[in-house]
Amino acid sequence: MRNESSACIAVFEVGPADVRLSVATRRGIILETVSAPNPAQDGPPYRHYDLAGLESWLLDGLRDAAARHALGAFVACGAGGVLVTEDGPAAPMIDPGQPLPAEVGRAYAGMAGLREDPALPETIPFAGQLLWLEHEFPEAFGRARWFLGLPQYWAWRLSGAAVSEVTVLGAQSNLWNVRERRFTAVARAQAWDRLIPPMAPAWAPAGRLRPELAQRLGLPADLDVLPGLHRASANFYRYQAAGHAGIAVVSAGGEILGLADDPAADRDGRRGPAWGADVEGRPLAGAPVPAWREVPRAADTRVANRLIEAGILPSPGAGGTPAERCALEVIRAALLTDGCLDALGSDGLAVLDGALAHDPLYSGLVSCLRRSRHPHGQTLLNTDARGTAAGAALLADHVSRTAPVPVSLEKPPALEMPGLHAYRSRWLDHRSTADQPQCR
């Protein structure tokens, strides 16, 4: 018999550029990880992801992992959605990073009451994807049984159970109203709610592994398949499981995204509409920086200090030596992060994580920027880049957990840069639209 208290969790992370399969303990300790590229495929019929290829890679990885570890549960995390029939995808999974076709974009903007250019937002919400499929691929749309969030797609493929989950459906999909905990007016008016399976908590097993898969792959027949959750919410849950509340988390790497759960700010409306939800369905405010697309190398603090004293601002195509260009990118990341935290109204505990948290200049600058404006706030960093997988694994004990699972947080290095605040003011005056995080 499998020991439930010691059985490991298989975590499948699906990102826009790569996928990772990790094995973790129930306390979120990562034992091993394998990864592979996940490039979007050009059309026809549009830019999409190779779900069949990913499934083959995933099943091979699970078989290999089961030979080394006692697996008790599987959970996927990611973003995106898939229109499916009873048997498989009704249409290829849309890469949400591409623009909607012009006519569909105009129709969606009118339907959703958007004032922005139809090409915005930068990723296509679920409602926009459904409109595209319904208008331009009516045969596939007519055959569809469900529209599944990507983590729930993998839960369905492994268990046969079709469910929805609030962190995925609530992440700016324009299908689910997180605050009111019901379908949006758009979803109801278009009758798209009929395609959404019942909601299930991210931590409650959707089902058990399909018997044929268990037999073919040598996996436990009683392996629980969890519904899964959004990647950003999984990372945030890592801190919630550690007992933190009223916290802001900025993850900076290939993207910069700030999330916060401060209930006081939620009450007075400072944070505007919810970006998404935590695993309990409570609103999370978000401040993304969609124009950020790179992780600079570790920068030299002395070079950065010289640039700040000289008043040289980050700008597209900035010249200078390689060391100066690198320092300017790190300075820009710190300024953007500070802007994220301001957009979230954060004046308490702020945690920095992601690839950039390893850079002492980045974390030190953010801490220094916040210190004068929020003397009672605290800025800490988490240099473990595997928070998403750890958070997802911790779901397995969500109900039975009796004490917080600590997360290791460090103080950033103390930097003294007297000219930094005047530099920040100049940057605020000259920054581009892309450098202005907006709370969502």
GROMACS .gro file of C-alpha atoms in nm:
model
  440
    1MET     CA    1   0.000   0.000   0.000
    2ARG     CA    2   0.115   0.350  -0.079
    3ASN     CA    3   0.187   0.572   0.222
    4GLU     CA    4  -0.019   0.887   0.162
    5SER     CA    5   0.192   1.097   0.397
    6SER     CA    6   0.514   1.028   0.208
    7ALA     CA    7   0.393   0.985  -0.151
    8CYS     CA    8   0.540   1.245  -0.386
    9ILE     CA    9   0.363   1.492  -0.611
   10ALA     CA   10   0.424   1.513  -0.986
   11VAL     CA   11   0.395   1.876  -1.100
   12PHE     CA   12   0.359   1.965  -1.468
   13GLU     CA   13   0.436   2.332  -1.539
   14VAL     CA   14   0.338   2.456  -1.884
   15GLY     CA   15   0.489   2.788  -1.988
   16PRO     CA   16   0.481   2.975  -2.319
   17ALA     CA   17   0.841   2.876  -2.397
   18ASP     CA   18   0.906   2.552  -2.208
   19VAL     CA   19   0.750   2.278  -1.996
   20ARG     CA   20   0.879   2.124  -1.675
   21LEU     CA   21   0.793   1.803  -1.495
   22SER     CA   22   0.900   1.805  -1.132
   23VAL     CA   23   0.873   1.557  -0.848
   24ALA     CA   24   0.820   1.722  -0.512
   25THR     CA   25   0.751   1.624  -0.155
   26ARG     CA   26   0.424   1.719   0.008
   27ARG     CA   27   0.610   2.004   0.178
   28GLY     CA   28   0.706   2.155  -0.156
   29ILE     CA   29   1.069   2.037  -0.168
   30ILE     CA   30   1.166   1.975  -0.531
   31LEU     CA   31   1.345   1.642  -0.573
   32GLU     CA   32   1.405   1.653  -0.947
   33THR     CA   33   1.298   1.842  -1.259
   34VAL     CA   34   1.315   1.769  -1.630
   35SER     CA   35   1.228   2.025  -1.896
   36ALA     CA   36   1.173   2.060  -2.270
   37PRO     CA   37   1.104   2.345  -2.514
   38ASN     CA   38   0.743   2.437  -2.583
   39PRO     CA   39   0.756   2.647  -2.899
   40ALA     CA   40   0.437   2.775  -3.055
   41GLN     CA   41   0.368   2.629  -3.399
   42ASP     CA   42   0.283   2.863  -3.685
   43GLY     CA   43  -0.044   2.800  -3.866
   44PRO     CA   44  -0.253   2.677  -4.018
   45PRO     CA   45  -0.502   2.754  -3.880
   46TYR     CA   46  -0.329   3.001  -3.641
   47ARG     CA   47  -0.033   3.000  -3.405
   48HIS     CA   48  -0.090   2.713  -3.165
   49TYR     CA   49   0.075   2.463  -2.931
   50ASP     CA   50   0.150   2.097  -3.000
   51LEU     CA   51  -0.064   1.931  -2.734
   52ALA     CA   52  -0.012   1.581  -2.875
   53GLY     CA   53   0.364   1.620  -2.858
   54LEU     CA   54   0.346   1.758  -2.505
   55GLU     CA   55   0.127   1.468  -2.396
   56SER     CA   56   0.375   1.214  -2.527
   57TRP     CA   57   0.659   1.392  -2.344
   58LEU     CA   58   0.454   1.413  -2.024
   59LEU     CA   59   0.358   1.046  -2.019
   60ASP     CA   60   0.717   0.937  -2.082
   61GLY     CA   61   0.828   1.165  -1.799
   62LEU     CA   62   0.569   1.027  -1.558
   63ARG     CA   63   0.672   0.670  -1.638
   64ASP     CA   64   1.036   0.754  -1.572
   65ALA     CA   65   0.956   0.942  -1.251
   66ALA     CA   66   0.745   0.654  -1.119
   67ALA     CA   67   1.047   0.423  -1.151
   68ARG     CA   68   1.235   0.640  -0.896
   69HIS     CA   69   0.963   0.784  -0.673
   70ALA     CA   70   0.637   0.677  -0.508
   71LEU     CA   71   0.388   0.910  -0.673
   72GLY     CA   72   0.065   0.995  -0.495
   73ALA     CA   73  -0.078   1.283  -0.697
   74PHE     CA   74  -0.045   1.479  -1.020
   75VAL     CA   75  -0.110   1.850  -1.063
   76ALA     CA   76  -0.063   2.080  -1.364
   77CYS     CA   77  -0.024   2.456  -1.366
   78GLY     CA   78  -0.018   2.699  -1.655
   79ALA     CA   79  -0.229   2.947  -1.847
   80GLY     CA   80  -0.439   2.918  -2.161
   81GLY     CA   81  -0.741   2.719  -2.267
   82VAL     CA   82  -0.847   2.438  -2.499
   83LEU     CA   83  -1.179   2.374  -2.674
   84VAL     CA   84  -1.247   1.999  -2.661
   85THR     CA   85  -1.491   1.734  -2.775
   86GLU     CA   86  -1.563   1.421  -2.571
   87ASP     CA   87  -1.246   1.263  -2.714
   88GLY     CA   88  -0.983   1.534  -2.766
   89PRO     CA   89  -0.921   1.890  -2.884
   90ALA     CA   90  -1.191   2.031  -3.111
   91ALA     CA   91  -0.937   2.284  -3.241
   92PRO     CA   92  -0.567   2.344  -3.178
   93MET     CA   93  -0.486   2.536  -2.860
   94ILE     CA   94  -0.457   2.905  -2.952
   95ASP     CA   95  -0.133   3.078  -2.857
   96PRO     CA   96  -0.285   3.370  -2.662
   97GLY     CA   97   0.020   3.586  -2.734
   98GLN     CA   98  -0.087   3.651  -3.095
   99PRO     CA   99  -0.332   3.928  -3.190
  100LEU     CA  100  -0.690   3.853  -3.275
  101PRO     CA  101  -0.779   3.887  -3.645
  102ALA     CA  102  -0.880   4.248  -3.710
  103GLU     CA  103  -1.251   4.181  -3.763
  104VAL     CA  104  -1.274   3.952  -3.460
  105GLY     CA  105  -1.077   4.202  -3.253
  106ARG     CA  106  -1.321   4.481  -3.336
  107ALA     CA  107  -1.617   4.257  -3.256
  108TYR     CA  108  -1.461   4.152  -2.926
  109ALA     CA  109  -1.379   4.509  -2.827
  110GLY     CA  110  -1.741   4.609  -2.886
  111MET     CA  111  -1.882   4.304  -2.712
  112ALA     CA  112  -1.658   4.347  -2.408
  113GLY     CA  113  -1.700   4.725  -2.392
  114LEU     CA  114  -1.327   4.786  -2.432
  115ARG     CA  115  -1.202   5.139  -2.485
  116GLU     CA  116  -0.854   5.022  -2.580
  117ASP     CA  117  -0.728   4.928  -2.923
  118PRO     CA  118  -0.873   4.588  -3.021
  119ALA     CA  119  -0.518   4.448  -3.027
  120LEU     CA  120  -0.506   4.492  -2.649
  121PRO     CA  121  -0.472   4.326  -2.403
  122GLU     CA  122  -0.145   4.165  -2.495
  123THR     CA  123  -0.278   3.814  -2.437
  124ILE     CA  124  -0.614   3.707  -2.575
  125PRO     CA  125  -0.866   3.645  -2.293
  126PHE     CA  126  -1.065   3.323  -2.301
  127ALA     CA  127  -1.371   3.519  -2.419
  128GLY     CA  128  -1.174   3.653  -2.715
  129GLN     CA  129  -1.051   3.304  -2.804
  130LEU     CA  130  -1.404   3.166  -2.795
  131LEU     CA  131  -1.531   3.447  -3.017
  132TRP     CA  132  -1.252   3.378  -3.268
  133LEU     CA  133  -1.329   3.006  -3.277
  134GLU     CA  134  -1.704   3.058  -3.295
  135HIS     CA  135  -1.681   3.312  -3.581
  136GLU     CA  136  -1.407   3.158  -3.796
  137PHE     CA  137  -1.423   2.786  -3.712
  138PRO     CA  138  -1.796   2.722  -3.657
  139GLU     CA  139  -1.776   2.351  -3.737
  140ALA     CA  140  -1.513   2.285  -3.470
  141PHE     CA  141  -1.697   2.513  -3.228
  142GLY     CA  142  -2.024   2.328  -3.288
  143ARG     CA  143  -1.862   1.993  -3.206
  144ALA     CA  144  -1.716   2.118  -2.877
  145ARG     CA  145  -1.830   1.980  -2.545
  146TRP     CA  146  -1.616   2.191  -2.309
  147PHE     CA  147  -1.374   2.477  -2.293
  148LEU     CA  148  -1.105   2.377  -2.043
  149GLY     CA  149  -0.833   2.581  -1.880
  150LEU     CA  150  -0.497   2.432  -1.976
  151PRO     CA  151  -0.425   2.276  -1.633
  152GLN     CA  152  -0.773   2.125  -1.637
  153TYR     CA  153  -0.711   1.994  -1.988
  154TRP     CA  154  -0.421   1.787  -1.855
  155ALA     CA  155  -0.632   1.673  -1.558
  156TRP     CA  156  -0.899   1.561  -1.807
  157ARG     CA  157  -0.651   1.381  -2.030
  158LEU     CA  158  -0.512   1.188  -1.733
  159SER     CA  159  -0.833   1.121  -1.539
  160GLY     CA  160  -1.126   1.167  -1.777
  161ALA     CA  161  -1.285   1.421  -1.538
  162ALA     CA  162  -1.381   1.759  -1.685
  163VAL     CA  163  -1.377   2.041  -1.429
  164SER     CA  164  -1.306   2.414  -1.412
  165GLU     CA  165  -1.097   2.595  -1.151
  166VAL     CA  166  -1.119   2.952  -1.026
  167THR     CA  167  -0.755   3.067  -1.053
  168VAL     CA  168  -0.748   2.976  -1.423
  169LEU     CA  169  -1.100   3.084  -1.515
  170GLY     CA  170  -1.066   3.404  -1.315
  171ALA     CA  171  -0.732   3.521  -1.460
  172GLN     CA  172  -0.862   3.805  -1.679
  173SER     CA  173  -1.060   3.561  -1.892
  174ASN     CA  174  -1.370   3.784  -1.918
  175LEU     CA  175  -1.570   3.469  -1.847
  176TRP     CA  176  -1.568   3.463  -1.467
  177ASN     CA  177  -1.630   3.751  -1.225
  178VAL     CA  178  -1.399   3.677  -0.933
  179ARG     CA  179  -1.553   3.928  -0.691
  180GLU     CA  180  -1.912   3.817  -0.757
  181ARG     CA  181  -1.819   3.448  -0.804
  182ARG     CA  182  -2.032   3.403  -1.111
  183PHE     CA  183  -2.011   3.408  -1.492
  184THR     CA  184  -1.967   3.746  -1.656
  185ALA     CA  185  -2.242   3.913  -1.854
  186VAL     CA  186  -2.044   3.840  -2.172
  187ALA     CA  187  -2.024   3.468  -2.095
  188ARG     CA  188  -2.397   3.451  -2.023
  189ALA     CA  189  -2.500   3.661  -2.324
  190GLN     CA  190  -2.296   3.447  -2.564
  191ALA     CA  191  -2.410   3.123  -2.391
  192TRP     CA  192  -2.045   3.028  -2.344
  193ASP     CA  193  -2.116   2.929  -1.985
  194ARG     CA  194  -2.261   2.605  -2.126
  195LEU     CA  195  -1.907   2.508  -2.230
  196ILE     CA  196  -1.762   2.554  -1.882
  197PRO     CA  197  -1.762   2.239  -1.661
  198PRO     CA  198  -1.846   2.267  -1.290
  199MET     CA  199  -1.595   2.439  -1.064
  200ALA     CA  200  -1.369   2.225  -0.847
  201PRO     CA  201  -1.114   2.335  -0.583
  202ALA     CA  202  -0.756   2.318  -0.704
  203TRP     CA  203  -0.665   2.086  -0.414
  204ALA     CA  204  -0.957   1.837  -0.438
  205PRO     CA  205  -0.886   1.536  -0.665
  206ALA     CA  206  -1.081   1.559  -0.989
  207GLY     CA  207  -1.042   1.185  -1.027
  208ARG     CA  208  -0.795   0.899  -1.037
  209LEU     CA  209  -0.555   0.817  -1.317
  210ARG     CA  210  -0.720   0.640  -1.612
  211PRO     CA  211  -0.673   0.264  -1.561
  212GLU     CA  212  -0.526   0.213  -1.909
  213LEU     CA  213  -0.264   0.479  -1.844
  214ALA     CA  214  -0.174   0.332  -1.506
  215GLN     CA  215  -0.126  -0.010  -1.661
  216ARG     CA  216   0.067   0.112  -1.966
  217LEU     CA  217   0.300   0.345  -1.777
  218GLY     CA  218   0.349   0.150  -1.457
  219LEU     CA  219   0.190   0.426  -1.251
  220PRO     CA  220  -0.017   0.375  -0.933
  221ALA     CA  221  -0.378   0.295  -1.012
  222ASP     CA  222  -0.487   0.515  -0.719
  223LEU     CA  223  -0.283   0.821  -0.823
  224ASP     CA  224  -0.493   1.130  -0.755
  225VAL     CA  225  -0.525   1.384  -1.038
  226LEU     CA  226  -0.584   1.737  -0.905
  227PRO     CA  227  -0.763   2.000  -1.116
  228GLY     CA  228  -0.454   2.222  -1.129
  229LEU     CA  229  -0.422   2.599  -1.118
  230HIS     CA  230  -0.278   2.912  -1.279
  231ARG     CA  231   0.102   2.944  -1.259
  232ALA     CA  232   0.095   3.285  -1.090
  233SER     CA  233  -0.157   3.170  -0.830
  234ALA     CA  234   0.051   2.858  -0.763
  235ASN     CA  235   0.354   3.073  -0.687
  236PHE     CA  236   0.146   3.303  -0.463
  237TYR     CA  237   0.006   3.000  -0.279
  238ARG     CA  238   0.361   2.911  -0.174
  239TYR     CA  239   0.357   3.220   0.050
  240GLN     CA  240   0.000   3.166   0.167
  241ALA     CA  241   0.090   2.812   0.275
  242ALA     CA  242   0.374   2.968   0.477
  243GLY     CA  243   0.118   3.173   0.669
  244HIS     CA  244   0.168   3.511   0.501
  245ALA     CA  245  -0.129   3.741   0.444
  246GLY     CA  246  -0.154   4.104   0.335
  247ILE     CA  247   0.148   4.043   0.114
  248ALA     CA  248   0.262   4.163  -0.227
  249VAL     CA  249   0.478   3.936  -0.443
  250VAL     CA  250   0.665   4.053  -0.751
  251SER     CA  251   0.797   3.776  -0.975
  252ALA     CA  252   1.058   3.912  -1.213
  253GLY     CA  253   1.222   3.710  -1.486
  254GLY     CA  254   1.097   3.662  -1.840
  255GLU     CA  255   0.804   3.877  -1.727
  256ILE     CA  256   0.736   4.106  -1.434
  257LEU     CA  257   0.410   4.048  -1.248
  258GLY     CA  258   0.306   4.183  -0.910
  259LEU     CA  259   0.026   4.016  -0.711
  260ALA     CA  260  -0.125   4.122  -0.381
  261ASP     CA  261  -0.399   4.010  -0.145
  262ASP     CA  262  -0.421   4.304   0.099
  263PRO     CA  263  -0.783   4.296   0.226
  264ALA     CA  264  -0.774   4.660   0.339
  265ALA     CA  265  -0.690   4.777  -0.012
  266ASP     CA  266  -0.957   4.545  -0.146
  267ARG     CA  267  -1.218   4.712   0.074
  268ASP     CA  268  -1.141   5.070  -0.016
  269GLY     CA  269  -1.118   4.996  -0.387
  270ARG     CA  270  -0.765   5.127  -0.439
  271ARG     CA  271  -0.672   4.827  -0.645
  272GLY     CA  272  -0.954   4.836  -0.896
  273PRO     CA  273  -1.079   4.516  -1.062
  274ALA     CA  274  -0.927   4.185  -0.963
  275TRP     CA  275  -0.650   4.041  -1.179
  276GLY     CA  276  -0.742   3.690  -1.075
  277ALA     CA  277  -0.802   3.470  -0.774
  278ASP     CA  278  -0.619   3.270  -0.511
  279VAL     CA  279  -0.695   2.902  -0.460
  280GLU     CA  280  -0.987   2.984  -0.228
  281GLY     CA  281  -1.142   3.209  -0.494
  282ARG     CA  282  -1.055   3.535  -0.318
  283PRO     CA  283  -0.955   3.825  -0.545
  284LEU     CA  284  -0.588   3.894  -0.616
  285ALA     CA  285  -0.488   4.234  -0.748
  286GLY     CA  286  -0.224   4.229  -1.018
  287ALA     CA  287   0.015   4.478  -1.178
  288PRO     CA  288   0.180   4.322  -1.485
  289VAL     CA  289   0.446   4.483  -1.705
  290PRO     CA  290   0.362   4.336  -2.048
  291ALA     CA  291   0.654   4.503  -2.229
  292TRP     CA  292   0.921   4.326  -2.020
  293ARG     CA  293   1.084   4.046  -2.216
  294GLU     CA  294   1.434   3.977  -2.086
  295VAL     CA  295   1.643   3.884  -1.783
  296PRO     CA  296   1.967   4.084  -1.770
  297ARG     CA  297   2.292   3.937  -1.644
  298ALA     CA  298   2.409   4.024  -1.294
  299ALA     CA  299   2.513   4.388  -1.295
  300ASP     CA  300   2.796   4.579  -1.128
  301THR     CA  301   2.673   4.795  -0.840
  302ARG     CA  302   2.955   5.048  -0.888
  303VAL     CA  303   2.864   5.095  -1.254
  304ALA     CA  304   2.498   5.138  -1.161
  305ASN     CA  305   2.581   5.395  -0.896
  306ARG     CA  306   2.786   5.595  -1.147
  307LEU     CA  307   2.498   5.592  -1.397
  308ILE     CA  308   2.249   5.702  -1.133
  309GLU     CA  309   2.474   5.985  -1.017
  310ALA     CA  310   2.513   6.098  -1.379
  311GLY     CA  311   2.135   6.086  -1.429
  312ILE     CA  312   2.156   5.847  -1.729
  313LEU     CA  313   1.811   5.690  -1.763
  314PRO     CA  314   1.721   5.349  -1.910
  315SER     CA  315   1.594   5.392  -2.263
  316PRO     CA  316   1.541   5.171  -2.571
  317GLY     CA  317   1.866   5.118  -2.759
  318ALA     CA  318   2.075   5.284  -2.487
  319GLY     CA  319   2.444   5.294  -2.576
  320GLY     CA  320   2.748   5.262  -2.355
  321THR     CA  321   2.964   4.967  -2.258
  322PRO     CA  322   2.814   4.618  -2.212
  323ALA     CA  323   2.845   4.664  -1.834
  324GLU     CA  324   2.658   4.995  -1.853
  325ARG     CA  325   2.380   4.852  -2.070
  326CYS     CA  326   2.340   4.560  -1.832
  327ALA     CA  327   2.329   4.791  -1.529
  328LEU     CA  328   2.064   5.008  -1.697
  329GLU     CA  329   1.846   4.704  -1.761
  330VAL     CA  330   1.869   4.600  -1.396
  331ILE     CA  331   1.794   4.958  -1.286
  332ARG     CA  332   1.492   4.960  -1.518
  333ALA     CA  333   1.371   4.628  -1.371
  334ALA     CA  334   1.400   4.769  -1.019
  335LEU     CA  335   1.208   5.084  -1.118
  336LEU     CA  336   0.937   4.875  -1.284
  337THR     CA  337   0.911   4.655  -0.976
  338ASP     CA  338   0.880   4.963  -0.755
  339GLY     CA  339   0.605   5.081  -0.990
  340CYS     CA  340   0.428   4.744  -0.959
  341LEU     CA  341   0.429   4.771  -0.582
  342ASP     CA  342   0.298   5.128  -0.598
  343ALA     CA  343   0.019   5.022  -0.834
  344LEU     CA  344  -0.076   4.753  -0.582
  345GLY     CA  345  -0.078   5.002  -0.296
  346SER     CA  346   0.181   4.791  -0.115
  347ASP     CA  347   0.317   4.949   0.202
  348GLY     CA  348   0.371   4.631   0.404
  349LEU     CA  349   0.557   4.310   0.328
  350ALA     CA  350   0.677   4.281  -0.031
  351VAL     CA  351   0.856   3.969  -0.154
  352LEU     CA  352   1.074   3.958  -0.465
  353ASP     CA  353   1.117   3.629  -0.645
  354GLY     CA  354   1.196   3.498  -0.992
  355ALA     CA  355   1.525   3.491  -1.179
  356LEU     CA  356   1.609   3.855  -1.103
  357ALA     CA  357   1.586   3.802  -0.727
  358HIS     CA  358   1.934   3.649  -0.750
  359ASP     CA  359   2.081   3.984  -0.855
  360PRO     CA  360   2.193   4.185  -0.547
  361LEU     CA  361   2.169   4.513  -0.737
  362TYR     CA  362   1.806   4.452  -0.835
  363SER     CA  363   1.682   4.355  -0.487
  364GLY     CA  364   1.894   4.620  -0.317
  365LEU     CA  365   1.759   4.894  -0.543
  366VAL     CA  366   1.396   4.791  -0.487
  367SER     CA  367   1.449   4.784  -0.111
  368CYS     CA  368   1.618   5.124  -0.120
  369LEU     CA  369   1.343   5.275  -0.334
  370ARG     CA  370   1.072   5.157  -0.096
  371ARG     CA  371   1.252   5.237   0.228
  372SER     CA  372   1.210   5.617   0.224
  373ARG     CA  373   0.844   5.609   0.116
  374HIS     CA  374   0.733   5.312   0.330
  375PRO     CA  375   0.956   5.309   0.639
  376HIS     CA  376   0.738   5.049   0.811
  377GLY     CA  377   0.723   4.821   0.507
  378GLN     CA  378   0.960   4.531   0.460
  379THR     CA  379   1.120   4.406   0.140
  380LEU     CA  380   1.244   4.046   0.137
  381LEU     CA  381   1.355   3.811  -0.138
  382ASN     CA  382   1.323   3.445  -0.221
  383THR     CA  383   1.602   3.316  -0.444
  384ASP     CA  384   1.437   2.976  -0.500
  385ALA     CA  385   1.320   2.995  -0.862
  386ARG     CA  386   1.095   2.688  -0.823
  387GLY     CA  387   0.813   2.852  -0.629
  388THR     CA  388   0.547   2.764  -0.885
  389ALA     CA  389   0.617   2.391  -0.864
  390ALA     CA  390   0.651   2.407  -0.486
  391GLY     CA  391   0.323   2.591  -0.447
  392ALA     CA  392   0.140   2.346  -0.674
  393ALA     CA  393   0.279   2.048  -0.479
  394LEU     CA  394   0.163   2.198  -0.149
  395LEU     CA  395  -0.199   2.176  -0.270
  396ALA     CA  396  -0.200   1.804  -0.192
  397ASP     CA  397  -0.206   1.881   0.183
  398HIS     CA  398  -0.425   2.192   0.166
  399VAL     CA  399  -0.703   2.041   0.377
  400SER     CA  400  -0.492   1.830   0.614
  401ARG     CA  401  -0.216   2.085   0.680
  402THR     CA  402  -0.206   2.181   1.048
  403ALA     CA  403   0.086   2.427   1.048
  404PRO     CA  404   0.245   2.666   0.800
  405VAL     CA  405   0.517   2.534   0.571
  406PRO     CA  406   0.799   2.789   0.610
  407VAL     CA  407   0.951   2.957   0.305
  408SER     CA  408   1.306   3.088   0.323
  409LEU     CA  409   1.314   3.467   0.282
  410GLU     CA  410   1.624   3.687   0.294
  411LYS     CA  411   1.697   4.055   0.336
  412PRO     CA  412   1.831   4.232   0.026
  413PRO     CA  413   2.175   4.389   0.053
  414ALA     CA  414   2.170   4.741   0.198
  415LEU     CA  415   2.259   4.995  -0.070
  416GLU     CA  416   2.333   5.361  -0.012
  417MET     CA  417   2.260   5.561  -0.327
  418PRO     CA  418   2.188   5.922  -0.230
  419GLY     CA  419   2.083   6.024  -0.580
  420LEU     CA  420   1.840   5.738  -0.632
  421HIS     CA  421   1.517   5.915  -0.540
  422ALA     CA  422   1.584   6.217  -0.761
  423TYR     CA  423   1.673   5.968  -1.036
  424ARG     CA  424   1.341   5.788  -0.982
  425SER     CA  425   1.152   6.118  -1.013
  426ARG     CA  426   1.322   6.193  -1.346
  427TRP     CA  427   1.243   5.845  -1.472
  428LEU     CA  428   0.876   5.880  -1.376
  429ASP     CA  429   0.863   6.200  -1.580
  430HIS     CA  430   1.026   6.046  -1.888
  431ARG     CA  431   0.915   5.681  -1.885
  432SER     CA  432   0.726   5.535  -2.179
  433THR     CA  433   0.373   5.399  -2.169
  434ALA     CA  434   0.517   5.046  -2.164
  435ASP     CA  435   0.699   5.132  -1.841
  436GLN     CA  436   0.380   5.216  -1.652
  437PRO     CA  437   0.242   4.914  -1.463
  438GLN     CA  438  -0.136   4.929  -1.436
  439CYS     CA  439  -0.327   4.762  -1.157
  440ARG     CA  440  -0.575   4.509  -1.292
   0.00000   0.00000   0.00000
